[in-house]
Amino acid sequence: MAPTLVSAAVGALLAAALLGGAFDRRTVAVVVAAALVPSLDAAASLVVPGATNALLHAVWAPLLVGAAVYWDASLRPASALRDRFGRRGVRVAWVALASLVVAGIGSALFAGEGAALLYPLEDARYVVRGRLVFSTQEGVVQTFLALCGDGSGVLPLRTAGGAVADPVASWVNPDGRPGLDPAADREFRFVDGGWQLVVAAAAAATLAVRFRRGGEATDAPEVPR
């Protein structure tokens, strides 16, 4: 799984970019917390086989949350989110959902050991790897969208083993298998490479600037219904 600090940093960048007038310390905390929710499945792996990068990295939770927010904000005659928190509440909900998907699940799918997107219906852990280059002989070469399907999963993406057969290690559960071993060597990874350090530093600098400037202007007053 991607380092927790990296997921938090990506969530912070999304908060700074997307919250707009809703940007403040409380809403940033909500968005960053949403980015960290998927990493909680590492704790569940102590009792649920293969839960790391699977239980909370599957597509079902984002789909359900997205459907609930859309129904409440767009289809209901009276929105509970809007009535209680105003338009900023709806905006924060969508940004938090984006943070969960991009920073939480996406960090494992694109830069980690992969995510079991269809768990528990399917055990396969998917990864997205590729490159985009311009060759003077071959022209533009990209492999991100190459539907290679070289794994055992039903989706046309590469797979990196199975959630249960090849469990992902974490600082909570070093071997990824059910059971707690107090004597196991645990490493809390802050960053695994230079680019991750750059992302974390960029997030810290961006938040510092935004908070120093007091964020953007608040949203315009709501139009009475």
CSV table of C-alpha atoms in Angstrom, one decimal, residues 88-170:
chain,number,residue,atom,x,y,z
A,88,ARG,CA,-20.3,24.3,1.1
A,89,GLY,CA,-21.4,21.1,2.7
A,90,VAL,CA,-22.3,19.6,-0.7
A,91,ARG,CA,-19.0,20.8,-2.1
A,92,VAL,CA,-17.0,19.3,0.8
A,93,ALA,CA,-18.8,16.0,0.4
A,94,TRP,CA,-17.8,15.8,-3.3
A,95,VAL,CA,-14.2,16.8,-2.7
A,96,ALA,CA,-14.0,14.3,0.1
A,97,LEU,CA,-15.3,11.6,-2.2
A,98,ALA,CA,-12.7,12.6,-4.8
A,99,SER,CA,-10.0,12.4,-2.2
A,100,LEU,CA,-11.1,8.9,-1.1
A,101,VAL,CA,-11.0,7.7,-4.8
A,102,VAL,CA,-7.9,9.5,-6.0
A,103,ALA,CA,-5.7,9.8,-2.9
A,104,GLY,CA,-6.9,6.8,-1.1
A,105,ILE,CA,-7.6,4.1,-3.7
A,106,GLY,CA,-5.7,5.7,-6.6
A,107,SER,CA,-2.5,5.8,-4.7
A,108,ALA,CA,-2.6,2.0,-4.3
A,109,LEU,CA,-3.8,1.4,-7.9
A,110,PHE,CA,-1.3,3.6,-9.6
A,111,ALA,CA,1.7,3.8,-7.2
A,112,GLY,CA,1.4,0.9,-4.8
A,113,GLU,CA,0.9,-2.8,-4.7
A,114,GLY,CA,-2.5,-2.5,-6.5
A,115,ALA,CA,-6.1,-2.5,-5.3
A,116,ALA,CA,-8.6,-5.4,-5.3
A,117,LEU,CA,-11.3,-3.2,-7.0
A,118,LEU,CA,-14.0,-5.9,-7.1
A,119,TYR,CA,-13.3,-7.5,-3.7
A,120,PRO,CA,-15.0,-9.6,-2.3
A,121,LEU,CA,-16.5,-10.7,-5.6
A,122,GLU,CA,-13.0,-11.1,-7.0
A,123,ASP,CA,-9.7,-11.7,-5.4
A,124,ALA,CA,-7.4,-10.2,-8.1
A,125,ARG,CA,-5.5,-7.0,-7.1
A,126,TYR,CA,-5.2,-4.6,-10.1
A,127,VAL,CA,-2.4,-2.2,-10.9
A,128,VAL,CA,-2.0,0.5,-13.5
A,129,ARG,CA,1.5,1.0,-14.8
A,130,GLY,CA,2.6,2.6,-18.0
A,131,ARG,CA,4.6,5.3,-19.8
A,132,LEU,CA,4.0,8.1,-22.3
A,133,VAL,CA,6.9,9.0,-24.6
A,134,PHE,CA,7.6,10.5,-28.0
A,135,SER,CA,9.8,8.4,-30.2
A,136,THR,CA,11.4,9.8,-33.4
A,137,GLN,CA,10.8,6.4,-35.0
A,138,GLU,CA,7.6,5.2,-33.4
A,139,GLY,CA,5.9,8.5,-32.7
A,140,VAL,CA,3.8,8.8,-29.5
A,141,VAL,CA,3.9,5.6,-27.4
A,142,GLN,CA,1.7,5.2,-24.4
A,143,THR,CA,0.9,2.1,-22.4
A,144,PHE,CA,-1.4,3.5,-19.7
A,145,LEU,CA,-4.5,2.7,-21.7
A,146,ALA,CA,-3.2,-0.5,-23.2
A,147,LEU,CA,-5.8,-3.0,-22.1
A,148,CYS,CA,-3.3,-5.8,-21.7
A,149,GLY,CA,-5.3,-8.1,-19.5
A,150,ASP,CA,-2.3,-10.2,-18.6
A,151,GLY,CA,-3.7,-11.3,-15.3
A,152,SER,CA,-6.4,-13.5,-13.9
A,153,GLY,CA,-8.9,-10.7,-13.2
A,154,VAL,CA,-12.0,-10.0,-15.1
A,155,LEU,CA,-11.0,-6.4,-15.7
A,156,PRO,CA,-8.7,-5.7,-18.7
A,157,LEU,CA,-5.9,-4.5,-16.5
A,158,ARG,CA,-2.7,-6.0,-15.1
A,159,THR,CA,-3.0,-7.9,-11.9
A,160,ALA,CA,-0.5,-8.2,-9.0
A,161,GLY,CA,-1.5,-11.4,-7.4
A,162,GLY,CA,-4.6,-12.0,-5.2
A,163,ALA,CA,-5.7,-10.2,-2.1
A,164,VAL,CA,-5.9,-13.5,-0.1
A,165,ALA,CA,-3.2,-15.5,-1.9
A,166,ASP,CA,-0.6,-12.6,-1.9
A,167,PRO,CA,-1.6,-10.3,1.0
A,168,VAL,CA,-0.1,-6.8,1.2
A,169,ALA,CA,2.1,-6.1,4.1
A,170,SER,CA,1.6,-3.0,6.3
